[in-house]
Amino acid sequence: MTEKLKKWINESDSIVFFGGAGVSCESGIPDFRSKDGVFDVIRKFGYSPEELLSVKFFHRNPAVFFEYYRKTLSKTGFFPNPAHLALASLERSGKLKCVITQNVDNLHQMAGSRCVYELHGSAYRNYCTKCGKFHSIDFINTTFPVPLCECGGTVKPDVVLYGEPLDEEVFGEAVRQVSRADMLIVGGTSLSVYPAASIIRYYRGNRLVLINKDSTPYDNYADLLIHDSIGLVLGRAVNTDE
């Protein structure tokens, strides 16, 4: 199957990649739903994920929000894995037009990808809710208990919380890229989080590749289905030595 993937990549000129938490798991970042994952940590705090990760909770109880947030989504010290590096290599070759990601960890950019649509925002961008000034992830991680801007405003991570819509411009451009692609590679995502997962429906080509260790609701739609490590598969299919 890897050989078929490699052949399709070589024959395609407008590839789009859409990925989720599974891409970063191979860098050591926990996913959301597995044991000891993000949601499991939340439950140990005594809340449901939908409550603690909501914009209402952020405003109502920011100290608890940031205590949890620092333990999960704003952790640093992780590095790109072979999947990130393979995608960056494909972009440099001109074949990959963009990466669309549900992750907020900045690893695609660290690997060298330049055209990245972050559907759920980024933990590396944080802004003051009062004056709009941006702050680094290190500021979030070293300012306790609640990171406050010089103006006195609370600094909010630029990530999409429950109760907040996706950025319409980012989502719209991602849809446009998928609809124009001659090959769509989907990897490391359960395709169960909406509206992000709906992006796959806009693909009109006949080279839909799904790479995921577990099954997804869209497996039957795939033209090529691979249940394996995404880093291993992309690492083998893409020449990263150019």
PDB file of C-alpha atoms in Angstrom:
ATOM      1  CA  MET A   1       0.000   0.000   0.000  1.00  0.00           C
ATOM      2  CA  THR A   2       2.893   2.341   0.656  1.00  0.00           C
ATOM      3  CA  GLU A   3       4.085   1.815  -2.916  1.00  0.00           C
ATOM      4  CA  LYS A   4       0.657   2.798  -4.243  1.00  0.00           C
ATOM      5  CA  LEU A   5       0.708   5.901  -2.057  1.00  0.00           C
ATOM      6  CA  LYS A   6       4.170   6.772  -3.326  1.00  0.00           C
ATOM      7  CA  LYS A   7       3.013   6.325  -6.941  1.00  0.00           C
ATOM      8  CA  TRP A   8      -0.004   8.574  -6.421  1.00  0.00           C
ATOM      9  CA  ILE A   9       2.155  11.244  -4.787  1.00  0.00           C
ATOM     10  CA  ASN A  10       4.545  11.178  -7.732  1.00  0.00           C
ATOM     11  CA  GLU A  11       1.655  11.510 -10.183  1.00  0.00           C
ATOM     12  CA  SER A  12      -0.154  14.310  -8.340  1.00  0.00           C
ATOM     13  CA  ASP A  13       0.491  18.045  -8.551  1.00  0.00           C
ATOM     14  CA  SER A  14      -1.980  19.534  -6.065  1.00  0.00           C
ATOM     15  CA  ILE A  15      -1.945  17.539  -2.821  1.00  0.00           C
ATOM     16  CA  VAL A  16      -3.635  18.649   0.392  1.00  0.00           C
ATOM     17  CA  PHE A  17      -3.064  17.063   3.803  1.00  0.00           C
ATOM     18  CA  PHE A  18      -5.670  17.121   6.561  1.00  0.00           C
ATOM     19  CA  GLY A  19      -4.582  15.825   9.962  1.00  0.00           C
ATOM     20  CA  GLY A  20      -5.421  15.602  13.621  1.00  0.00           C
ATOM     21  CA  ALA A  21      -4.038  14.637  17.013  1.00  0.00           C
ATOM     22  CA  GLY A  22      -2.645  11.316  15.811  1.00  0.00           C
ATOM     23  CA  VAL A  23      -0.005  13.150  13.772  1.00  0.00           C
ATOM     24  CA  SER A  24       1.464  14.687  16.920  1.00  0.00           C
ATOM     25  CA  CYS A  25       1.103  11.567  19.073  1.00  0.00           C
ATOM     26  CA  GLU A  26       4.225  10.210  17.433  1.00  0.00           C
ATOM     27  CA  SER A  27       6.071  13.259  18.796  1.00  0.00           C
ATOM     28  CA  GLY A  28       4.959  12.325  22.304  1.00  0.00           C
ATOM     29  CA  ILE A  29       1.979  14.675  22.572  1.00  0.00           C
ATOM     30  CA  PRO A  30      -1.076  12.919  24.074  1.00  0.00           C
ATOM     31  CA  ASP A  31      -4.242  12.811  22.013  1.00  0.00           C
ATOM     32  CA  PHE A  32      -7.625  13.786  23.411  1.00  0.00           C
ATOM     33  CA  ARG A  33      -9.589  10.611  23.983  1.00  0.00           C
ATOM     34  CA  SER A  34      -7.140   7.851  24.946  1.00  0.00           C
ATOM     35  CA  LYS A  35      -6.126   6.892  28.485  1.00  0.00           C
ATOM     36  CA  ASP A  36      -4.033   9.684  30.032  1.00  0.00           C
ATOM     37  CA  GLY A  37      -5.037  11.888  27.100  1.00  0.00           C
ATOM     38  CA  VAL A  38      -6.270  15.463  27.308  1.00  0.00           C
ATOM     39  CA  PHE A  39      -9.858  14.572  28.197  1.00  0.00           C
ATOM     40  CA  ASP A  40      -8.744  12.015  30.779  1.00  0.00           C
ATOM     41  CA  VAL A  41      -6.698  14.701  32.560  1.00  0.00           C
ATOM     42  CA  ILE A  42      -9.727  17.005  32.564  1.00  0.00           C
ATOM     43  CA  ARG A  43     -11.908  14.390  34.243  1.00  0.00           C
ATOM     44  CA  LYS A  44      -9.302  14.064  36.995  1.00  0.00           C
ATOM     45  CA  PHE A  45      -9.933  17.775  37.627  1.00  0.00           C
ATOM     46  CA  GLY A  46     -13.568  16.892  38.284  1.00  0.00           C
ATOM     47  CA  TYR A  47     -15.016  18.488  35.151  1.00  0.00           C
ATOM     48  CA  SER A  48     -16.250  17.354  31.774  1.00  0.00           C
ATOM     49  CA  PRO A  49     -14.140  18.355  28.754  1.00  0.00           C
ATOM     50  CA  GLU A  50     -17.056  20.349  27.364  1.00  0.00           C
ATOM     51  CA  GLU A  51     -17.221  22.414  30.578  1.00  0.00           C
ATOM     52  CA  LEU A  52     -13.566  23.054  31.406  1.00  0.00           C
ATOM     53  CA  LEU A  53     -12.562  23.706  27.804  1.00  0.00           C
ATOM     54  CA  SER A  54     -15.420  26.134  27.218  1.00  0.00           C
ATOM     55  CA  VAL A  55     -15.080  29.862  26.701  1.00  0.00           C
ATOM     56  CA  LYS A  56     -17.595  30.386  29.524  1.00  0.00           C
ATOM     57  CA  PHE A  57     -15.369  28.461  31.964  1.00  0.00           C
ATOM     58  CA  PHE A  58     -12.311  30.433  30.805  1.00  0.00           C
ATOM     59  CA  HIS A  59     -14.024  33.694  31.758  1.00  0.00           C
ATOM     60  CA  ARG A  60     -15.684  32.342  34.906  1.00  0.00           C
ATOM     61  CA  ASN A  61     -12.767  30.417  36.448  1.00  0.00           C
ATOM     62  CA  PRO A  62      -9.531  31.336  34.644  1.00  0.00           C
ATOM     63  CA  ALA A  63      -7.227  30.087  37.428  1.00  0.00           C
ATOM     64  CA  VAL A  64      -8.518  26.509  37.135  1.00  0.00           C
ATOM     65  CA  PHE A  65      -8.604  26.776  33.349  1.00  0.00           C
ATOM     66  CA  PHE A  66      -4.917  27.721  33.176  1.00  0.00           C
ATOM     67  CA  GLU A  67      -3.890  25.127  35.771  1.00  0.00           C
ATOM     68  CA  TYR A  68      -5.285  22.456  33.453  1.00  0.00           C
ATOM     69  CA  TYR A  69      -4.200  24.175  30.243  1.00  0.00           C
ATOM     70  CA  ARG A  70      -0.540  24.254  31.300  1.00  0.00           C
ATOM     71  CA  LYS A  71      -0.634  20.515  32.013  1.00  0.00           C
ATOM     72  CA  THR A  72      -1.882  19.703  28.526  1.00  0.00           C
ATOM     73  CA  LEU A  73      -2.237  22.073  25.606  1.00  0.00           C
ATOM     74  CA  SER A  74       0.589  24.531  26.338  1.00  0.00           C
ATOM     75  CA  LYS A  75       3.317  21.992  27.047  1.00  0.00           C
ATOM     76  CA  THR A  76       6.515  22.583  25.074  1.00  0.00           C
ATOM     77  CA  GLY A  77       9.669  20.585  24.349  1.00  0.00           C
ATOM     78  CA  PHE A  78       8.190  18.424  21.589  1.00  0.00           C
ATOM     79  CA  PHE A  79       9.698  18.056  18.134  1.00  0.00           C
ATOM     80  CA  PRO A  80       8.443  17.208  14.639  1.00  0.00           C
ATOM     81  CA  ASN A  81       8.316  13.523  13.727  1.00  0.00           C
ATOM     82  CA  PRO A  82       8.740  11.841  10.310  1.00  0.00           C
ATOM     83  CA  ALA A  83       5.156  12.706   9.320  1.00  0.00           C
ATOM     84  CA  HIS A  84       5.724  16.438   9.845  1.00  0.00           C
ATOM     85  CA  LEU A  85       9.068  16.295   8.059  1.00  0.00           C
ATOM     86  CA  ALA A  86       7.644  14.355   5.101  1.00  0.00           C
ATOM     87  CA  LEU A  87       4.867  16.900   4.624  1.00  0.00           C
ATOM     88  CA  ALA A  88       7.297  19.814   4.778  1.00  0.00           C
ATOM     89  CA  SER A  89       9.410  18.048   2.157  1.00  0.00           C
ATOM     90  CA  LEU A  90       6.373  17.587  -0.093  1.00  0.00           C
ATOM     91  CA  GLU A  91       5.593  21.288   0.177  1.00  0.00           C
ATOM     92  CA  ARG A  92       9.146  22.227  -0.790  1.00  0.00           C
ATOM     93  CA  SER A  93       8.845  19.997  -3.858  1.00  0.00           C
ATOM     94  CA  GLY A  94       5.770  21.948  -4.935  1.00  0.00           C
ATOM     95  CA  LYS A  95       3.397  18.990  -4.772  1.00  0.00           C
ATOM     96  CA  LEU A  96       1.764  19.714  -1.422  1.00  0.00           C
ATOM     97  CA  LYS A  97      -0.259  22.932  -1.516  1.00  0.00           C
ATOM     98  CA  CYS A  98      -1.106  23.130   2.172  1.00  0.00           C
ATOM     99  CA  VAL A  99      -1.526  21.391   5.504  1.00  0.00           C
ATOM    100  CA  ILE A 100      -4.866  21.641   7.285  1.00  0.00           C
ATOM    101  CA  THR A 101      -4.543  20.705  10.938  1.00  0.00           C
ATOM    102  CA  GLN A 102      -6.751  20.363  13.990  1.00  0.00           C
ATOM    103  CA  ASN A 103      -3.654  20.551  16.216  1.00  0.00           C
ATOM    104  CA  VAL A 104      -2.509  23.632  18.125  1.00  0.00           C
ATOM    105  CA  ASP A 105       1.104  22.568  18.760  1.00  0.00           C
ATOM    106  CA  ASN A 106       2.961  24.389  15.945  1.00  0.00           C
ATOM    107  CA  LEU A 107       4.880  21.222  14.964  1.00  0.00           C
ATOM    108  CA  HIS A 108       4.110  21.543  11.249  1.00  0.00           C
ATOM    109  CA  GLN A 109       5.693  24.993  11.221  1.00  0.00           C
ATOM    110  CA  MET A 110       8.667  23.719  13.240  1.00  0.00           C
ATOM    111  CA  ALA A 111       9.195  21.057  10.573  1.00  0.00           C
ATOM    112  CA  GLY A 112       9.289  23.702   7.853  1.00  0.00           C
ATOM    113  CA  SER A 113       5.728  23.769   6.508  1.00  0.00           C
ATOM    114  CA  ARG A 114       4.785  27.281   5.466  1.00  0.00           C
ATOM    115  CA  CYS A 115       1.181  27.005   4.300  1.00  0.00           C
ATOM    116  CA  VAL A 116      -0.667  25.698   7.370  1.00  0.00           C
ATOM    117  CA  TYR A 117      -4.344  26.254   8.132  1.00  0.00           C
ATOM    118  CA  GLU A 118      -4.895  25.818  11.878  1.00  0.00           C
ATOM    119  CA  LEU A 119      -8.604  25.090  12.251  1.00  0.00           C
ATOM    120  CA  HIS A 120      -8.488  25.138  16.049  1.00  0.00           C
ATOM    121  CA  GLY A 121      -5.924  27.901  16.451  1.00  0.00           C
ATOM    122  CA  SER A 122      -2.500  27.725  18.072  1.00  0.00           C
ATOM    123  CA  ALA A 123      -1.180  27.485  21.622  1.00  0.00           C
ATOM    124  CA  TYR A 124       1.786  29.516  20.402  1.00  0.00           C
ATOM    125  CA  ARG A 125      -0.417  32.582  19.873  1.00  0.00           C
ATOM    126  CA  ASN A 126      -1.988  34.254  22.889  1.00  0.00           C
ATOM    127  CA  TYR A 127      -3.664  37.620  23.010  1.00  0.00           C
ATOM    128  CA  CYS A 128      -4.861  40.097  25.597  1.00  0.00           C
ATOM    129  CA  THR A 129      -8.647  40.177  25.775  1.00  0.00           C
ATOM    130  CA  LYS A 130      -8.477  43.888  26.619  1.00  0.00           C
ATOM    131  CA  CYS A 131      -5.865  45.529  24.374  1.00  0.00           C
ATOM    132  CA  GLY A 132      -5.199  42.745  21.835  1.00  0.00           C
ATOM    133  CA  LYS A 133      -1.435  42.514  22.423  1.00  0.00           C
ATOM    134  CA  PHE A 134       0.022  39.101  21.591  1.00  0.00           C
ATOM    135  CA  HIS A 135       2.084  37.073  24.043  1.00  0.00           C
ATOM    136  CA  SER A 136       4.261  33.974  23.705  1.00  0.00           C
ATOM    137  CA  ILE A 137       3.547  30.470  24.943  1.00  0.00           C
ATOM    138  CA  ASP A 138       6.371  30.933  27.449  1.00  0.00           C
ATOM    139  CA  PHE A 139       4.488  33.896  28.915  1.00  0.00           C
ATOM    140  CA  ILE A 140       1.464  31.652  29.475  1.00  0.00           C
ATOM    141  CA  ASN A 141       3.583  28.940  31.058  1.00  0.00           C
ATOM    142  CA  THR A 142       5.505  31.192  33.441  1.00  0.00           C
ATOM    143  CA  THR A 143       2.865  33.688  34.592  1.00  0.00           C
ATOM    144  CA  PHE A 144       0.760  32.419  37.510  1.00  0.00           C
ATOM    145  CA  PRO A 145      -1.978  31.864  38.351  1.00  0.00           C
ATOM    146  CA  VAL A 146      -3.647  33.792  35.521  1.00  0.00           C
ATOM    147  CA  PRO A 147      -1.498  35.438  32.820  1.00  0.00           C
ATOM    148  CA  LEU A 148      -2.269  39.142  32.751  1.00  0.00           C
ATOM    149  CA  CYS A 149      -1.126  41.676  30.175  1.00  0.00           C
ATOM    150  CA  GLU A 150       0.626  44.900  31.161  1.00  0.00           C
ATOM    151  CA  CYS A 151      -2.711  46.666  30.660  1.00  0.00           C
ATOM    152  CA  GLY A 152      -4.361  44.374  33.208  1.00  0.00           C
ATOM    153  CA  GLY A 153      -6.336  42.310  30.719  1.00  0.00           C
ATOM    154  CA  THR A 154      -6.444  38.498  30.851  1.00  0.00           C
ATOM    155  CA  VAL A 155      -4.365  36.823  28.148  1.00  0.00           C
ATOM    156  CA  LYS A 156      -6.323  34.170  26.248  1.00  0.00           C
ATOM    157  CA  PRO A 157      -4.807  31.357  24.189  1.00  0.00           C
ATOM    158  CA  ASP A 158      -5.714  31.740  20.514  1.00  0.00           C
ATOM    159  CA  VAL A 159      -7.338  28.296  20.472  1.00  0.00           C
ATOM    160  CA  VAL A 160     -10.961  27.473  19.705  1.00  0.00           C
ATOM    161  CA  LEU A 161     -12.795  26.603  22.908  1.00  0.00           C
ATOM    162  CA  TYR A 162     -16.216  25.024  23.261  1.00  0.00           C
ATOM    163  CA  GLY A 163     -18.780  27.711  22.597  1.00  0.00           C
ATOM    164  CA  GLU A 164     -16.570  29.472  20.036  1.00  0.00           C
ATOM    165  CA  PRO A 165     -16.886  29.188  16.249  1.00  0.00           C
ATOM    166  CA  LEU A 166     -14.044  28.275  13.930  1.00  0.00           C
ATOM    167  CA  ASP A 167     -12.393  31.170  12.158  1.00  0.00           C
ATOM    168  CA  GLU A 168     -14.569  31.566   9.048  1.00  0.00           C
ATOM    169  CA  GLU A 169     -11.708  32.790   6.865  1.00  0.00           C
ATOM    170  CA  VAL A 170      -9.399  29.913   7.829  1.00  0.00           C
ATOM    171  CA  PHE A 171     -12.127  27.286   7.422  1.00  0.00           C
ATOM    172  CA  GLY A 172     -13.275  28.757   4.112  1.00  0.00           C
ATOM    173  CA  GLU A 173      -9.768  28.761   2.669  1.00  0.00           C
ATOM    174  CA  ALA A 174      -9.224  25.179   3.863  1.00  0.00           C
ATOM    175  CA  VAL A 175     -12.416  24.115   2.093  1.00  0.00           C
ATOM    176  CA  ARG A 176     -11.286  25.884  -1.070  1.00  0.00           C
ATOM    177  CA  GLN A 177      -7.941  24.102  -1.013  1.00  0.00           C
ATOM    178  CA  VAL A 178      -9.567  20.688  -0.525  1.00  0.00           C
ATOM    179  CA  SER A 179     -12.080  21.267  -3.330  1.00  0.00           C
ATOM    180  CA  ARG A 180      -9.229  22.069  -5.754  1.00  0.00           C
ATOM    181  CA  ALA A 181      -6.920  19.210  -4.766  1.00  0.00           C
ATOM    182  CA  ASP A 182      -6.160  16.299  -7.062  1.00  0.00           C
ATOM    183  CA  MET A 183      -5.140  14.207  -4.032  1.00  0.00           C
ATOM    184  CA  LEU A 184      -6.263  14.436  -0.415  1.00  0.00           C
ATOM    185  CA  ILE A 185      -4.293  12.690   2.320  1.00  0.00           C
ATOM    186  CA  VAL A 186      -6.094  12.450   5.648  1.00  0.00           C
ATOM    187  CA  GLY A 187      -4.140  11.166   8.619  1.00  0.00           C
ATOM    188  CA  GLY A 188      -4.034  10.904  12.372  1.00  0.00           C
ATOM    189  CA  THR A 189      -7.654  11.906  12.898  1.00  0.00           C
ATOM    190  CA  SER A 190     -10.762  10.023  13.984  1.00  0.00           C
ATOM    191  CA  LEU A 191     -12.852  12.300  11.746  1.00  0.00           C
ATOM    192  CA  SER A 192     -15.349  12.652  14.560  1.00  0.00           C
ATOM    193  CA  VAL A 193     -14.900  16.334  15.487  1.00  0.00           C
ATOM    194  CA  TYR A 194     -17.141  18.720  13.588  1.00  0.00           C
ATOM    195  CA  PRO A 195     -17.215  21.012  11.752  1.00  0.00           C
ATOM    196  CA  ALA A 196     -13.531  20.244  11.033  1.00  0.00           C
ATOM    197  CA  ALA A 197     -14.202  16.672   9.870  1.00  0.00           C
ATOM    198  CA  SER A 198     -16.736  17.901   7.321  1.00  0.00           C
ATOM    199  CA  ILE A 199     -13.874  19.261   5.223  1.00  0.00           C
ATOM    200  CA  ILE A 200     -13.360  15.824   3.718  1.00  0.00           C
ATOM    201  CA  ARG A 201     -16.766  16.087   2.013  1.00  0.00           C
ATOM    202  CA  TYR A 202     -15.527  18.894  -0.215  1.00  0.00           C
ATOM    203  CA  TYR A 203     -12.972  16.702  -1.964  1.00  0.00           C
ATOM    204  CA  ARG A 204     -13.990  15.923  -5.549  1.00  0.00           C
ATOM    205  CA  GLY A 205     -11.074  13.799  -6.739  1.00  0.00           C
ATOM    206  CA  ASN A 206     -10.466  10.043  -6.803  1.00  0.00           C
ATOM    207  CA  ARG A 207      -7.340   9.863  -4.676  1.00  0.00           C
ATOM    208  CA  LEU A 208      -8.607  10.080  -1.130  1.00  0.00           C
ATOM    209  CA  VAL A 209      -6.063   8.474   1.192  1.00  0.00           C
ATOM    210  CA  LEU A 210      -6.908   7.733   4.834  1.00  0.00           C
ATOM    211  CA  ILE A 211      -4.008   6.865   7.151  1.00  0.00           C
ATOM    212  CA  ASN A 212      -5.008   6.099  10.721  1.00  0.00           C
ATOM    213  CA  LYS A 213      -4.297   3.351  13.211  1.00  0.00           C
ATOM    214  CA  ASP A 214      -7.993   3.000  14.039  1.00  0.00           C
ATOM    215  CA  SER A 215     -11.063   2.952  11.820  1.00  0.00           C
ATOM    216  CA  THR A 216     -12.975   6.166  11.036  1.00  0.00           C
ATOM    217  CA  PRO A 217     -16.529   6.922   9.862  1.00  0.00           C
ATOM    218  CA  TYR A 218     -15.097   7.706   6.424  1.00  0.00           C
ATOM    219  CA  ASP A 219     -13.115   4.503   5.800  1.00  0.00           C
ATOM    220  CA  ASN A 220     -15.587   3.340   3.154  1.00  0.00           C
ATOM    221  CA  TYR A 221     -15.060   6.570   1.206  1.00  0.00           C
ATOM    222  CA  ALA A 222     -11.304   6.097   0.910  1.00  0.00           C
ATOM    223  CA  ASP A 223      -9.666   5.208  -2.378  1.00  0.00           C
ATOM    224  CA  LEU A 224      -6.683   3.999  -0.354  1.00  0.00           C
ATOM    225  CA  LEU A 225      -7.013   2.986   3.297  1.00  0.00           C
ATOM    226  CA  ILE A 226      -3.956   2.371   5.468  1.00  0.00           C
ATOM    227  CA  HIS A 227      -4.223   1.387   9.134  1.00  0.00           C
ATOM    228  CA  ASP A 228      -0.693   2.072  10.328  1.00  0.00           C
ATOM    229  CA  SER A 229       1.611   4.668  11.856  1.00  0.00           C
ATOM    230  CA  ILE A 230       1.323   7.878   9.866  1.00  0.00           C
ATOM    231  CA  GLY A 231       4.962   8.756  10.512  1.00  0.00           C
ATOM    232  CA  LEU A 232       6.092   5.372   9.250  1.00  0.00           C
ATOM    233  CA  VAL A 233       3.852   5.481   6.172  1.00  0.00           C
ATOM    234  CA  LEU A 234       4.658   9.046   5.082  1.00  0.00           C
ATOM    235  CA  GLY A 235       8.315   8.598   5.959  1.00  0.00           C
ATOM    236  CA  ARG A 236       8.509   5.678   3.541  1.00  0.00           C
ATOM    237  CA  ALA A 237       6.414   7.273   0.809  1.00  0.00           C
ATOM    238  CA  VAL A 238       8.124  10.661   0.674  1.00  0.00           C
ATOM    239  CA  ASN A 239      11.731  11.416  -0.159  1.00  0.00           C
ATOM    240  CA  THR A 240      12.909  13.848   2.530  1.00  0.00           C
ATOM    241  CA  ASP A 241      16.508  14.071   1.357  1.00  0.00           C
ATOM    242  CA  GLU A 242      16.118  16.778  -1.278  1.00  0.00           C
TER     243      GLU A 242
END
